[in-house]
Short mmCIF file of C-alpha atoms and ligand atoms in Angstrom, two decimals:
data_model
loop_
_atom_site.label_atom_id
_atom_site.label_comp_id
_atom_site.label_asym_id
_atom_site.label_seq_id
_atom_site.Cartn_x
_atom_site.Cartn_y
_atom_site.Cartn_z
CA UNK A 1 0.01 0.01 0.03
CA UNK A 2 1.14 3.58 -0.61
CA UNK A 3 0.25 6.78 0.97
CA UNK A 4 -2.96 7.20 -0.96
CA UNK A 5 -3.94 3.82 0.52
CA UNK A 6 -4.70 2.55 -2.79
CA UNK A 7 -2.86 0.08 -5.12
CA UNK A 8 -4.93 -1.29 -8.03
CA UNK A 9 -2.98 -4.66 -7.99
CA UNK A 10 -4.11 -4.97 -4.22
CA UNK A 11 -7.97 -4.80 -4.65
CA UNK A 12 -10.10 -7.84 -4.52
CA UNK A 13 -11.57 -7.12 -8.09
CA UNK A 14 -7.89 -6.86 -9.48
CA UNK A 15 -7.29 -10.28 -8.16
CA UNK A 16 -10.65 -11.72 -9.28
CA UNK A 17 -9.93 -10.28 -12.62
CA UNK A 18 -6.51 -12.11 -12.81
CA UNK A 19 -8.32 -15.43 -12.03
CA UNK A 20 -11.04 -14.78 -14.64
CA UNK A 21 -8.38 -13.92 -17.29
CA UNK A 22 -6.96 -17.29 -16.93
CA UNK A 23 -9.83 -18.85 -18.65
CA UNK A 24 -11.23 -15.85 -20.58
CA UNK A 25 -9.14 -16.57 -23.97
CA UNK A 26 -11.06 -19.97 -24.10
CA UNK A 27 -14.36 -18.27 -24.17
CA UNK A 28 -16.03 -17.37 -27.19
CA UNK A 29 -17.85 -14.03 -27.74
CA UNK A 30 -20.13 -15.73 -30.22
CA UNK A 31 -21.05 -18.21 -27.51
CA UNK A 32 -21.71 -15.37 -24.86
CA UNK A 33 -24.29 -14.15 -27.45
CA UNK A 34 -25.90 -17.46 -27.92
CA UNK A 35 -26.38 -17.91 -24.13
CA UNK A 36 -27.62 -14.47 -23.52
CA UNK A 37 -30.30 -13.22 -25.91
CA UNK A 38 -30.40 -9.87 -24.29
CA UNK A 39 -26.54 -9.22 -24.67
CA UNK A 40 -26.66 -6.69 -27.49
CA UNK A 41 -29.41 -4.76 -25.77
CA UNK A 42 -27.81 -4.94 -22.30
CA UNK A 43 -24.45 -4.07 -23.55
CA UNK A 44 -25.17 -0.85 -25.37
CA UNK A 45 -25.61 2.69 -23.93
CA UNK A 46 -26.62 6.07 -25.34
CA UNK A 47 -25.69 9.69 -24.45
CA UNK A 48 -27.35 12.20 -26.45
CA UNK A 49 -26.90 11.31 -30.11
CA UNK A 50 -23.91 8.87 -29.33
CA UNK A 51 -24.59 5.12 -29.14
CA UNK A 52 -21.98 2.71 -27.87
CA UNK A 53 -22.38 -1.08 -28.60
CA UNK A 54 -19.82 -2.84 -26.54
CA UNK A 55 -21.36 -6.27 -26.84
CA UNK A 56 -18.59 -7.65 -29.08
CA UNK A 57 -16.05 -7.82 -26.24
CA UNK A 58 -14.58 -10.85 -24.71
CA UNK A 59 -16.22 -10.11 -21.38
CA UNK A 60 -18.67 -12.53 -19.65
CA UNK A 61 -21.29 -11.13 -17.19
CA UNK A 62 -19.08 -12.23 -14.51
CA UNK A 63 -16.09 -10.43 -15.81
CA UNK A 64 -18.31 -7.31 -16.37
CA UNK A 65 -19.21 -7.26 -12.68
CA UNK A 66 -15.54 -7.56 -11.71
CA UNK A 67 -14.69 -4.75 -13.94
CA UNK A 68 -17.36 -2.67 -12.38
CA UNK A 69 -16.08 -3.75 -8.90
CA UNK A 70 -12.70 -2.68 -9.99
CA UNK A 71 -13.99 0.93 -10.68
CA UNK A 72 -15.83 0.92 -7.29
CA UNK A 73 -12.74 -0.14 -5.26
CA UNK A 74 -10.62 2.59 -6.87
CA UNK A 75 -10.61 6.33 -6.09
CA UNK A 76 -12.55 7.02 -9.40
CA UNK A 77 -15.41 8.72 -7.61
CA UNK A 78 -13.66 11.06 -5.38
CA UNK A 79 -11.09 11.68 -8.12
CA UNK A 80 -13.78 12.70 -10.44
CA UNK A 81 -15.34 14.95 -7.75
CA UNK A 82 -11.93 16.42 -7.18
CA UNK A 83 -11.16 17.22 -10.72
CA UNK A 84 -14.71 18.82 -11.32
CA UNK A 85 -14.45 21.03 -8.08
CA UNK A 86 -10.84 22.46 -8.98
CA UNK A 87 -8.56 20.85 -6.69
CA UNK A 88 -5.03 20.55 -7.65
CA UNK A 89 -5.12 16.95 -8.96
CA UNK A 90 -2.28 17.78 -11.27
CA UNK A 91 0.08 17.28 -8.29
CA UNK A 92 3.29 17.42 -10.00
CA UNK A 93 2.64 20.83 -11.33
CA UNK A 94 0.41 21.94 -8.47
CA UNK A 95 -2.47 22.73 -10.79
CA UNK A 96 -6.29 22.13 -11.17
CA UNK A 97 -7.67 20.33 -14.13
CA UNK A 98 -10.67 22.26 -15.50
CA UNK A 99 -11.09 21.83 -19.12
CA UNK A 100 -14.64 20.93 -18.33
CA UNK A 101 -15.23 24.50 -16.91
CA UNK A 102 -14.68 25.65 -20.55
CA UNK A 103 -17.97 24.10 -21.74
CA UNK A 104 -19.78 24.48 -18.20
CA UNK A 105 -22.67 27.02 -17.63
CA UNK A 106 -23.02 29.39 -14.84
CA UNK A 107 -24.71 27.71 -12.09
CA UNK A 108 -23.91 24.42 -13.42
CA UNK A 109 -23.87 21.55 -11.20
CA UNK A 110 -20.85 20.05 -13.00
CA UNK A 111 -18.74 22.21 -10.72
CA UNK A 112 -20.93 21.63 -7.61
CA UNK A 113 -18.71 21.26 -4.48
CA UNK A 114 -17.32 24.88 -4.82
CA UNK A 115 -20.32 26.68 -6.41
CA UNK A 116 -19.04 30.34 -6.10
CA UNK A 117 -15.60 29.60 -7.16
CA UNK A 118 -16.78 27.50 -9.95
CA UNK A 119 -19.32 30.19 -11.19
CA UNK A 120 -16.34 32.77 -11.24
CA UNK A 121 -14.47 30.55 -13.18
CA UNK A 122 -17.24 29.96 -15.62
CA UNK A 123 -17.68 33.86 -15.99
CA UNK A 124 -14.00 34.29 -16.82
CA UNK A 125 -14.42 31.53 -19.37
CA UNK A 126 -17.51 33.39 -20.68
CA UNK A 127 -15.48 36.61 -21.15
CA UNK A 128 -12.60 34.71 -22.81
CA UNK A 129 -15.09 33.10 -25.20
CA UNK A 130 -16.68 36.66 -25.78
CA UNK A 131 -13.19 37.50 -27.09
CA UNK A 132 -13.18 34.41 -29.54
CA UNK A 133 -16.57 35.27 -30.82
CA UNK A 134 -15.90 38.99 -31.55
CA UNK A 135 -12.62 37.98 -33.13
CA UNK A 136 -13.83 35.18 -35.27
CA UNK A 137 -16.98 37.17 -36.28
CA UNK A 138 -14.86 39.98 -37.43
CA UNK A 139 -12.75 37.82 -39.62
CA UNK A 140 -15.63 35.80 -40.99
CA UNK A 141 -17.47 39.02 -41.81
CA UNK A 142 -14.47 40.62 -43.70
CA UNK A 143 -14.10 43.34 -41.18
CA UNK A 144 -10.80 42.40 -39.93
CA UNK A 145 -8.35 43.81 -42.23
CA UNK A 146 -4.60 43.14 -43.20
CA UNK A 147 -2.07 46.01 -43.25
CA UNK A 148 -3.08 47.05 -46.91
CA UNK A 149 -6.66 47.16 -46.14
CA UNK A 150 -7.72 43.82 -47.45
CA UNK A 151 -10.08 41.30 -45.79
CA UNK A 152 -8.69 37.89 -44.42
CA UNK A 153 -9.02 34.94 -46.81
CA UNK A 154 -6.46 32.44 -45.16
CA UNK A 155 -5.66 31.74 -41.47
CA UNK A 156 -2.67 29.90 -40.57
CA UNK A 157 -2.56 28.41 -37.04
CA UNK A 158 0.94 28.09 -35.84
CA UNK A 159 1.04 25.75 -32.84
CA UNK A 160 2.01 22.35 -32.14
CA UNK A 161 0.58 19.27 -29.92
CA UNK A 162 -2.56 20.49 -28.31
CA UNK A 163 -2.17 23.93 -29.93
CA UNK A 164 -2.59 22.27 -33.27
CA UNK A 165 -4.06 18.70 -33.13
CA UNK A 166 -7.59 19.67 -31.74
CA UNK A 167 -8.18 22.62 -33.99
CA UNK A 168 -6.92 20.57 -36.81
CA UNK A 169 -8.90 17.87 -36.37
CA UNK A 170 -12.27 19.75 -35.50
CA UNK A 171 -11.76 21.96 -38.68
CA UNK A 172 -11.25 18.89 -40.69
CA UNK A 173 -14.22 17.00 -39.10
CA UNK A 174 -16.39 19.75 -39.29
CA UNK A 175 -15.88 20.83 -42.72
CA UNK A 176 -19.63 20.64 -43.61
CA UNK A 177 -20.03 23.77 -41.57
CA UNK A 178 -16.86 25.51 -42.88
CA UNK A 179 -16.86 29.42 -44.08
CA UNK A 180 -16.66 28.99 -47.93
CA UNK A 181 -14.55 32.08 -48.08
CA UNK A 182 -11.90 31.21 -45.60
CA UNK A 183 -9.12 28.64 -45.84
CA UNK A 184 -7.55 27.38 -42.74
CA UNK A 185 -3.74 25.97 -42.60
CA UNK A 186 -2.22 24.27 -39.79
CA UNK A 187 1.55 24.46 -39.44
CA UNK A 188 3.05 22.51 -36.60
CA UNK A 189 6.10 20.72 -37.66
CA UNK A 190 9.58 22.56 -37.43
CA UNK A 191 10.27 21.09 -40.74
CA UNK A 192 10.92 24.28 -42.79
CA UNK A 193 9.56 22.46 -45.91
CA UNK A 194 6.08 22.59 -44.42
CA UNK A 195 5.69 26.27 -43.68
CA UNK A 196 7.83 27.35 -46.65
CA UNK A 197 5.62 25.43 -49.12
CA UNK A 198 2.32 26.76 -47.42
CA UNK A 199 3.48 30.41 -47.56
CA UNK A 200 4.60 30.24 -51.33
CA UNK A 201 0.71 29.56 -52.03
CA UNK A 202 -0.56 32.54 -50.00
CA UNK A 203 -1.18 36.05 -50.45
CA UNK A 204 0.30 37.92 -47.46
CA UNK A 205 -1.96 40.93 -47.73
CA UNK A 206 -4.87 38.61 -46.96
CA UNK A 207 -3.28 36.16 -44.41
CA UNK A 208 -3.56 36.05 -40.89
CA UNK A 209 -1.47 34.04 -38.32
CA UNK A 210 -3.11 32.60 -35.23
CA UNK A 211 0.03 31.80 -33.10
CA UNK A 212 -1.22 29.36 -30.75
CA UNK A 213 0.84 28.36 -27.75
CA UNK A 214 -0.09 27.84 -23.96
CA UNK A 215 3.37 28.76 -22.92
CA UNK A 216 4.58 30.88 -25.66
CA UNK A 217 7.94 29.37 -25.37
CA UNK A 218 7.65 26.34 -27.77
CA UNK A 219 10.73 26.11 -30.03
CA UNK A 220 8.89 24.85 -33.00
CA UNK A 221 6.05 27.44 -32.86
CA UNK A 222 8.42 30.25 -32.29
CA UNK A 223 10.68 29.35 -35.33
CA UNK A 224 7.68 28.88 -37.44
CA UNK A 225 6.28 32.20 -36.39
CA UNK A 226 9.59 33.83 -36.98
CA UNK A 227 9.58 32.43 -40.51
CA UNK A 228 6.14 33.80 -41.13
CA UNK A 229 7.15 37.23 -39.79
CA UNK A 230 10.02 37.15 -42.17
CA UNK A 231 7.61 36.28 -45.17
CA UNK A 232 5.49 39.39 -44.13
CA UNK A 233 8.63 41.55 -43.91
CA UNK A 234 9.95 40.42 -47.33
CA UNK A 235 6.64 40.60 -49.16
CA UNK A 236 4.76 43.60 -47.61
CA UNK A 237 7.73 45.24 -46.21
CA UNK A 238 6.13 44.79 -42.93
CA UNK A 239 8.93 44.69 -40.31
CA UNK A 240 7.60 43.39 -37.05
CA UNK A 241 4.46 41.85 -38.46
CA UNK A 242 3.74 40.35 -34.92
CA UNK A 243 2.58 43.79 -33.93
CA UNK A 244 0.09 44.18 -36.79
CA UNK A 245 -3.35 42.85 -37.48
CA UNK A 246 -1.65 39.95 -39.35
CA UNK A 247 -0.81 38.25 -35.86
CA UNK A 248 -3.24 36.97 -33.18
CA UNK A 249 -1.93 35.35 -29.98
CA UNK A 250 -3.64 32.53 -28.40
CA UNK A 251 -2.05 31.64 -25.05
CA UNK A 252 -2.30 31.16 -21.31
CA UNK A 253 0.76 33.37 -20.92
CA UNK A 254 -0.30 36.71 -21.73
CA UNK A 255 3.10 38.37 -20.59
CA UNK A 256 5.15 36.26 -23.19
CA UNK A 257 2.77 37.10 -25.90
CA UNK A 258 3.20 40.64 -24.91
CA UNK A 259 6.87 40.60 -24.92
CA UNK A 260 6.66 38.96 -28.23
CA UNK A 261 5.04 42.10 -29.57
CA UNK A 262 1.55 40.94 -29.93
CA UNK A 263 -0.80 43.88 -29.16
CA UNK A 264 -2.84 43.50 -26.15
CA UNK A 265 -6.20 43.39 -27.64
CA UNK A 266 -5.10 40.62 -30.00
CA UNK A 267 -4.04 38.26 -27.33
CA UNK A 268 -6.89 35.89 -26.67
CA UNK A 269 -6.20 34.33 -23.20
CA UNK A 270 -7.19 31.11 -21.40
CA UNK A 271 -6.41 29.85 -17.98
CA UNK A 272 -3.39 27.90 -17.07
CA UNK A 273 -5.75 25.26 -15.54
CA UNK A 274 -6.41 24.05 -19.10
CA UNK A 275 -4.06 21.38 -20.13
CA UNK A 276 -2.46 21.87 -23.72
CA UNK A 277 -4.15 18.65 -24.88
CA UNK A 278 -7.41 19.73 -23.45
CA UNK A 279 -7.35 23.24 -24.83
CA UNK A 280 -9.38 23.16 -28.23
CA UNK A 281 -12.54 24.18 -26.13
CA UNK A 282 -10.40 27.56 -25.23
CA UNK A 283 -9.34 30.33 -27.12
CA UNK A 284 -6.97 27.89 -28.74
CA UNK A 285 -10.08 26.98 -30.69
CA UNK A 286 -10.19 30.31 -32.41
CA UNK A 287 -9.36 28.73 -35.82
CA UNK A 288 -12.55 26.33 -35.14
CA UNK A 289 -14.72 29.39 -34.57
CA UNK A 290 -13.23 31.05 -37.54
CA UNK A 291 -13.94 28.17 -39.87
CA UNK A 292 -17.34 26.90 -38.49
CA UNK A 293 -18.86 30.06 -36.87
CA UNK A 294 -19.06 30.88 -33.40
CA UNK A 295 -22.48 29.58 -32.77
CA UNK A 296 -21.31 25.98 -34.09
CA UNK A 297 -18.22 26.41 -31.72
CA UNK A 298 -20.62 26.87 -28.93
CA UNK A 299 -22.53 23.70 -30.23
CA UNK A 300 -19.48 21.80 -29.87
CA UNK A 301 -18.96 23.06 -26.16
CA UNK A 302 -22.56 22.04 -25.45
CA UNK A 303 -22.12 18.45 -26.74
CA UNK A 304 -18.97 18.26 -24.58
CA UNK A 305 -20.90 19.48 -21.50
CA UNK A 306 -23.50 16.84 -22.19
CA UNK A 307 -20.95 14.10 -22.01
CA UNK A 308 -19.50 15.84 -18.82
CA UNK A 309 -22.87 15.78 -17.16
CA UNK A 310 -23.37 11.90 -18.26
CA UNK A 311 -19.91 11.09 -16.94
CA UNK A 312 -20.76 12.64 -13.60
CA UNK A 313 -24.36 11.39 -13.28
CA UNK A 314 -24.73 8.10 -15.06
CA UNK A 315 -24.25 5.10 -12.97
CA UNK A 316 -20.94 3.35 -13.44
CA UNK A 317 -22.34 0.37 -15.55
CA UNK A 318 -24.09 2.86 -18.15
CA UNK A 319 -21.59 5.46 -17.96
CA UNK A 320 -19.85 5.58 -21.51
CA UNK A 321 -16.36 6.76 -20.46
CA UNK A 322 -16.33 4.52 -17.73
CA UNK A 323 -17.41 1.54 -19.99
CA UNK A 324 -14.59 2.17 -22.48
CA UNK A 325 -12.10 2.74 -19.79
CA UNK A 326 -12.80 -0.60 -18.01
CA UNK A 327 -12.83 -2.63 -21.20
CA UNK A 328 -9.33 -0.98 -22.13
CA UNK A 329 -8.02 -2.04 -18.79
CA UNK A 330 -9.32 -5.57 -19.22
CA UNK A 331 -7.51 -6.04 -22.32
CA UNK A 332 -4.34 -4.13 -21.36
CA UNK A 333 -3.85 -5.53 -17.76
CA UNK A 334 -5.27 -8.76 -17.85
CA UNK A 335 -5.29 -10.08 -21.42
CA UNK A 336 -1.98 -8.82 -22.35
CA UNK A 337 -3.03 -6.38 -25.13
CA UNK A 338 -0.32 -3.97 -26.17
CA UNK A 339 -2.13 -1.61 -28.10
CA UNK A 340 -5.61 -0.46 -29.11
CA UNK A 341 -6.85 0.62 -32.47
CA UNK A 342 -9.38 3.55 -33.35
CA UNK A 343 -10.86 3.09 -36.81
CA UNK A 344 -13.24 5.89 -37.75
CA UNK A 345 -15.36 4.96 -40.93
CA UNK A 346 -15.46 8.63 -41.85
CA UNK A 347 -12.56 10.20 -43.80
CA UNK A 348 -13.20 13.67 -41.90
CA UNK A 349 -12.07 11.90 -38.74
CA UNK A 350 -8.81 10.76 -40.44
CA UNK A 351 -7.14 12.89 -37.74
CA UNK A 352 -8.95 11.32 -34.97
CA UNK A 353 -6.35 8.61 -33.96
CA UNK A 354 -3.50 11.33 -34.09
CA UNK A 355 -5.42 13.45 -31.66
CA UNK A 356 -6.10 10.46 -29.57
CA UNK A 357 -2.36 9.66 -29.51
CA UNK A 358 -1.72 12.88 -27.66
CA UNK A 359 -4.69 12.59 -25.63
CA UNK A 360 -4.06 9.06 -24.37
CA UNK A 361 -0.29 8.57 -24.48
CA UNK A 362 0.79 11.81 -23.36
CA UNK A 363 -1.79 11.39 -20.54
CA UNK A 364 -1.44 7.93 -19.33
CA UNK A 365 2.04 6.97 -20.77
CA UNK A 366 3.34 7.04 -17.20
CA UNK A 367 5.31 4.60 -14.96
CA UNK A 368 5.29 6.48 -11.44
CA UNK A 369 2.06 6.49 -9.34
CA UNK A 370 0.65 9.45 -7.60
CA UNK A 371 2.76 8.68 -4.63
CA UNK A 372 6.10 8.61 -6.56
CA UNK A 373 6.32 4.92 -6.54
CA UNK A 374 7.15 2.73 -9.67
CA UNK A 375 4.09 0.92 -11.06
CA UNK A 376 4.16 -2.71 -11.50
CA UNK A 377 1.40 -3.00 -13.83
CA UNK A 378 0.83 -1.70 -17.48
CA UNK A 379 -0.58 1.68 -17.67
CA UNK A 380 -1.48 3.59 -21.05
CA UNK A 381 -1.48 1.41 -24.19
CA UNK A 382 -0.15 2.23 -27.60
CA UNK A 383 -3.00 3.87 -29.53
CA UNK A 384 -2.96 3.88 -33.28
CA UNK A 385 -5.29 3.70 -36.28
CA UNK A 386 -6.72 5.18 -39.41
CA UNK A 387 -9.99 5.40 -41.33
CA UNK A 388 -11.98 2.49 -42.60
CA UNK A 389 -12.30 1.40 -45.50
CA UNK A 390 -8.69 2.30 -46.31
CA UNK A 391 -7.43 0.38 -43.23
CA UNK A 392 -9.10 -2.72 -44.45
CA UNK A 393 -6.62 -2.59 -47.37
CA UNK A 394 -3.62 -2.14 -45.39
CA UNK A 395 -3.37 -3.38 -41.65
CA UNK A 396 -6.71 -5.41 -41.36
CA UNK A 397 -4.82 -8.55 -42.47
CA UNK A 398 -3.18 -8.47 -38.98
CA UNK A 399 -6.30 -7.83 -37.09
CA UNK A 400 -7.83 -10.94 -38.53
CA UNK A 401 -5.20 -13.37 -38.71
CA UNK A 402 -2.18 -12.02 -36.81
CA UNK A 403 -0.87 -13.16 -33.49
CA UNK A 404 -1.75 -10.05 -31.37
CA UNK A 405 -4.85 -8.94 -29.44
CA UNK A 406 -5.87 -5.45 -30.68
CA UNK A 407 -9.14 -4.28 -29.39
CA UNK A 408 -10.80 -2.00 -31.70
CA UNK A 409 -12.96 1.01 -31.46
CA UNK A 410 -15.10 1.51 -34.62
CA UNK A 411 -16.64 4.93 -35.07
CA UNK A 412 -19.08 6.15 -37.58
CA UNK A 413 -21.90 8.60 -38.29
CA UNK A 414 -25.29 6.90 -39.04
CA UNK A 415 -26.25 9.88 -41.39
CA UNK A 416 -23.89 11.87 -43.26
CA UNK A 417 -25.03 14.95 -45.35
CA UNK A 418 -21.83 15.12 -47.33
CA UNK A 419 -22.07 11.72 -48.68
CA UNK A 420 -24.88 9.93 -50.74
CA UNK A 421 -26.92 6.89 -49.67
CA UNK A 422 -25.05 4.67 -52.06
CA UNK A 423 -21.69 5.36 -50.67
CA UNK A 424 -22.60 5.82 -47.13
CA UNK A 425 -24.53 2.30 -47.20
CA UNK A 426 -21.21 0.61 -48.51
CA UNK A 427 -19.08 2.50 -45.98
CA UNK A 428 -21.12 1.38 -43.00
CA UNK A 429 -21.79 -2.10 -44.37
CA UNK A 430 -18.17 -2.55 -44.26
CA UNK A 431 -17.56 -1.25 -40.93
CA UNK A 432 -20.46 -3.62 -39.63
CA UNK A 433 -18.93 -6.57 -41.59
CA UNK A 434 -15.57 -5.97 -40.14
CA UNK A 435 -16.79 -6.10 -36.53
CA UNK A 436 -18.84 -9.16 -37.28
CA UNK A 437 -15.97 -10.92 -39.27
CA UNK A 438 -13.47 -10.21 -36.61
CA UNK A 439 -15.72 -11.63 -33.99
CA UNK A 440 -17.17 -14.56 -35.49
CA UNK A 441 -14.15 -15.73 -37.65
CA UNK A 442 -14.50 -18.90 -40.03
CA UNK A 443 -13.15 -22.29 -39.82
CA UNK A 444 -10.45 -23.23 -42.57
CA UNK A 445 -11.49 -25.76 -45.28
CA UNK A 446 -9.61 -29.02 -45.10
CA UNK A 447 -5.83 -28.48 -46.07
CA UNK A 448 -5.98 -24.79 -46.14
CA UNK A 449 -4.94 -23.33 -42.85
CA UNK A 450 -4.25 -19.97 -44.34
CA UNK A 451 -8.04 -19.58 -44.86
CA UNK A 452 -8.63 -19.87 -41.01
CA UNK A 453 -10.27 -16.94 -39.46
CA UNK A 454 -9.78 -17.40 -35.48
CA UNK A 455 -12.36 -14.69 -34.79
CA UNK A 456 -13.06 -13.72 -31.14
CA UNK A 457 -11.47 -10.42 -31.80
CA UNK A 458 -13.19 -7.83 -29.59
CA UNK A 459 -14.50 -4.24 -30.77
CA UNK A 460 -16.65 -1.40 -29.83
CA UNK A 461 -18.87 0.21 -32.18
CA UNK A 462 -19.60 3.90 -31.42
CA UNK A 463 -22.34 5.51 -33.70
CA UNK A 464 -22.90 9.35 -33.90
CA UNK A 465 -26.27 10.14 -35.34
CA UNK A 466 -24.34 12.58 -37.45
CA UNK A 467 -21.03 14.39 -37.38
CA UNK A 468 -22.53 17.68 -36.07
CA UNK A 469 -20.58 20.17 -33.96
CA UNK A 470 -22.41 18.81 -30.82
CA UNK A 471 -21.79 15.18 -31.47
CA UNK A 472 -18.16 15.85 -32.36
CA UNK A 473 -17.91 17.77 -28.99
CA UNK A 474 -19.41 14.87 -27.06
CA UNK A 475 -16.93 12.27 -28.74
CA UNK A 476 -13.86 14.29 -27.87
CA UNK A 477 -15.21 14.73 -24.14
CA UNK A 478 -15.88 10.97 -24.18
CA UNK A 479 -12.28 9.99 -24.97
CA UNK A 480 -10.99 12.65 -22.37
CA UNK A 481 -12.98 11.13 -19.51
CA UNK A 482 -12.07 7.69 -20.49
CA UNK A 483 -8.57 8.54 -20.24
CA UNK A 484 -9.31 10.19 -16.80
CA UNK A 485 -10.95 7.01 -15.60
CA UNK A 486 -8.13 4.77 -16.78
CA UNK A 487 -5.48 7.18 -15.09
CA UNK A 488 -7.67 7.06 -11.76
CA UNK A 489 -7.57 3.30 -11.54
CA UNK A 490 -3.87 3.16 -12.59
CA UNK A 491 -3.34 5.73 -9.73
CA UNK A 492 -1.14 7.86 -12.01
CA UNK A 493 -1.19 11.62 -12.76
CA UNK A 494 -2.74 11.87 -16.26
CA UNK A 495 -2.11 15.59 -16.48
CA UNK A 496 1.58 16.19 -16.52
CA UNK A 497 4.01 15.21 -19.42
CA UNK A 498 7.67 15.43 -17.90
CA UNK A 499 8.47 12.75 -20.28
CA UNK A 500 8.85 15.17 -23.19
CA UNK A 501 11.29 17.42 -21.34
CA UNK A 502 14.57 15.33 -21.60
CA UNK A 503 14.57 15.15 -25.45
CA UNK A 504 13.93 18.96 -25.43
CA UNK A 505 16.60 19.65 -23.21
CA UNK A 506 19.10 17.42 -25.37
CA UNK A 507 17.77 19.09 -28.65
CA UNK A 508 18.85 22.36 -27.24
CA UNK A 509 22.30 21.15 -26.09
CA UNK A 510 22.92 19.62 -29.76
CA UNK A 511 21.87 22.83 -31.27
CA UNK A 512 24.22 24.65 -28.98
CA UNK A 513 26.92 22.41 -30.21
CA UNK A 514 26.32 23.27 -33.65
CA UNK A 515 26.65 26.86 -32.68
CA UNK A 516 30.15 26.07 -31.46
CA UNK A 517 29.53 25.20 -27.95
CA UNK A 518 30.56 21.81 -26.55
CA UNK A 519 27.83 19.42 -25.72
CA UNK A 520 28.09 16.00 -23.90
CA UNK A 521 26.66 13.58 -26.51
CA UNK A 522 26.83 10.06 -26.48
CA UNK A 523 29.03 8.40 -29.28
CA UNK A 524 26.46 7.29 -31.64
CA UNK A 525 24.63 10.76 -31.61
CA UNK A 526 28.05 12.47 -31.94
CA UNK A 527 28.88 10.35 -35.13
CA UNK A 528 25.39 10.90 -36.59
CA UNK A 529 25.52 14.71 -35.90
CA UNK A 530 29.17 14.63 -37.80
CA UNK A 531 27.93 12.71 -40.54
CA UNK A 532 25.00 15.10 -41.12
CA UNK A 533 27.50 17.97 -40.87
CA UNK A 534 29.63 16.34 -43.49
CA UNK A 535 26.63 16.07 -45.94
CA UNK A 536 26.03 19.68 -45.80
O1 F6P B 601 5.92 19.16 -25.35
C1 F6P B 601 4.59 18.66 -25.31
C2 F6P B 601 3.86 19.89 -25.02
O2 F6P B 601 4.02 20.70 -23.83
C3 F6P B 601 2.24 19.53 -25.03
O3 F6P B 601 1.76 19.06 -23.89
C4 F6P B 601 1.64 20.73 -25.64
O4 F6P B 601 0.34 20.68 -26.13
C5 F6P B 601 2.71 21.19 -26.71
O5 F6P B 601 3.87 20.79 -26.08
C6 F6P B 601 2.70 22.64 -27.16
O6 F6P B 601 2.84 23.44 -25.94
P1 F6P B 601 2.49 24.96 -26.16
O7 F6P B 601 1.02 25.07 -26.28
O8 F6P B 601 2.81 25.58 -24.91
O9 F6P B 601 3.21 25.57 -27.37
#
């Protein structure tokens, strides 16, 4: 036991699950259906316009009860209350974790335990969102003018990680609602080819840079911004473009943005209790509001709030984020799955796996408990995926006949206004067929073992009625809370990211060496560095 008095592996439920796991692989999901005609009905749950079917899992009723028991024996309930009430649950950075406040309403019971404080926070959020509304509407209506008096046609969001992935995913996913006269561009990588080729296509007179960085210190973002500034200087003669109407700063660090030169009224702030990977709901989402309009942006927030309320109020066994989290723990901690795949059957959700990689792997890729002890169990899985049907013609071979257990989340919109009936029927038919084939399998004809489909491969199917801003918001909040539940059960801090710091420090050392300073590098890295130098 540690100082929180909780170790997941010491709970009765954990030990019970270990025993159940010994025989689980011998069970058949299909047989579980045969013995329980209500399985499909009982193992599905709805929240708003999202419906999750989790019946195709290698989970008997007994296992499911044990998983629910694990949640009950974990600090999940108190941890969830602590998050929503604004306690500093991000202990290593001594910060609250309040992205849910970004979509809460005043008087909202979502932040109940400290009602006054919570209302004040929501008021602050509303002010900050009012700035997003004002700026986005000015840009959308053509009233925000560049330095030569022309309206904006192109917006470049320069940011990385949480300051890029969420806005980029949302703009792509919600293109049905996009402003026809505005094009959004996303520059994240420090690879100069990315920004230089983008700038070549643009007219500086009508281009706006949204410089998105929580800290306003990130190397890649600042270098890309510098290149953009030089472009404005070279093309428009605009020295210090960062002080002009061509730059807006989106940050939790007003001081740094101000020191950079962004005019005060062009800095859209958000609070430091919003983690970078949870920031698309804040002013970091400006590019989303520019693209789909502020009202749709608010719809996205409303969908996330609906999921927040569901997460707080639904009983554990009908709580969508808890269900997804428990299933993930079952496969990862008890059945030895190393990874989990997210396969959206919707091309506009192509970037969802990349977004979820940061959300899940930066949050739960930890091996130290909240009490600073090394864990002796697996934590966050490797998350990967891409869209169906494309994936069917690439990696699905491994899913059907490979040796690894890969639980899958299939995601689709039941109705798609941008598609037509024929395409959509084929798309969804493929998704349903894959889930079924993976579960049912097929015996091999005599002497043809290569035709054997073992089946018994688990999947969830998550259906959105349509890919509306509201449903998109609920989808993202669902995964945020899933990650939270898993972190609570694993007793880790899902809200820091110290693991990324060492590489940043060493990059700085290496770059200092190229500037003539002597860095302490290992022999392999020194040799590689020397080889690169010799090629240049
Ligand atoms: O290095 C990781 C990280 O800190 C992420 O957590 C974050 O989303 C990203 O870098 C960008 O940080 P910022 O928004 O401060 O530029």
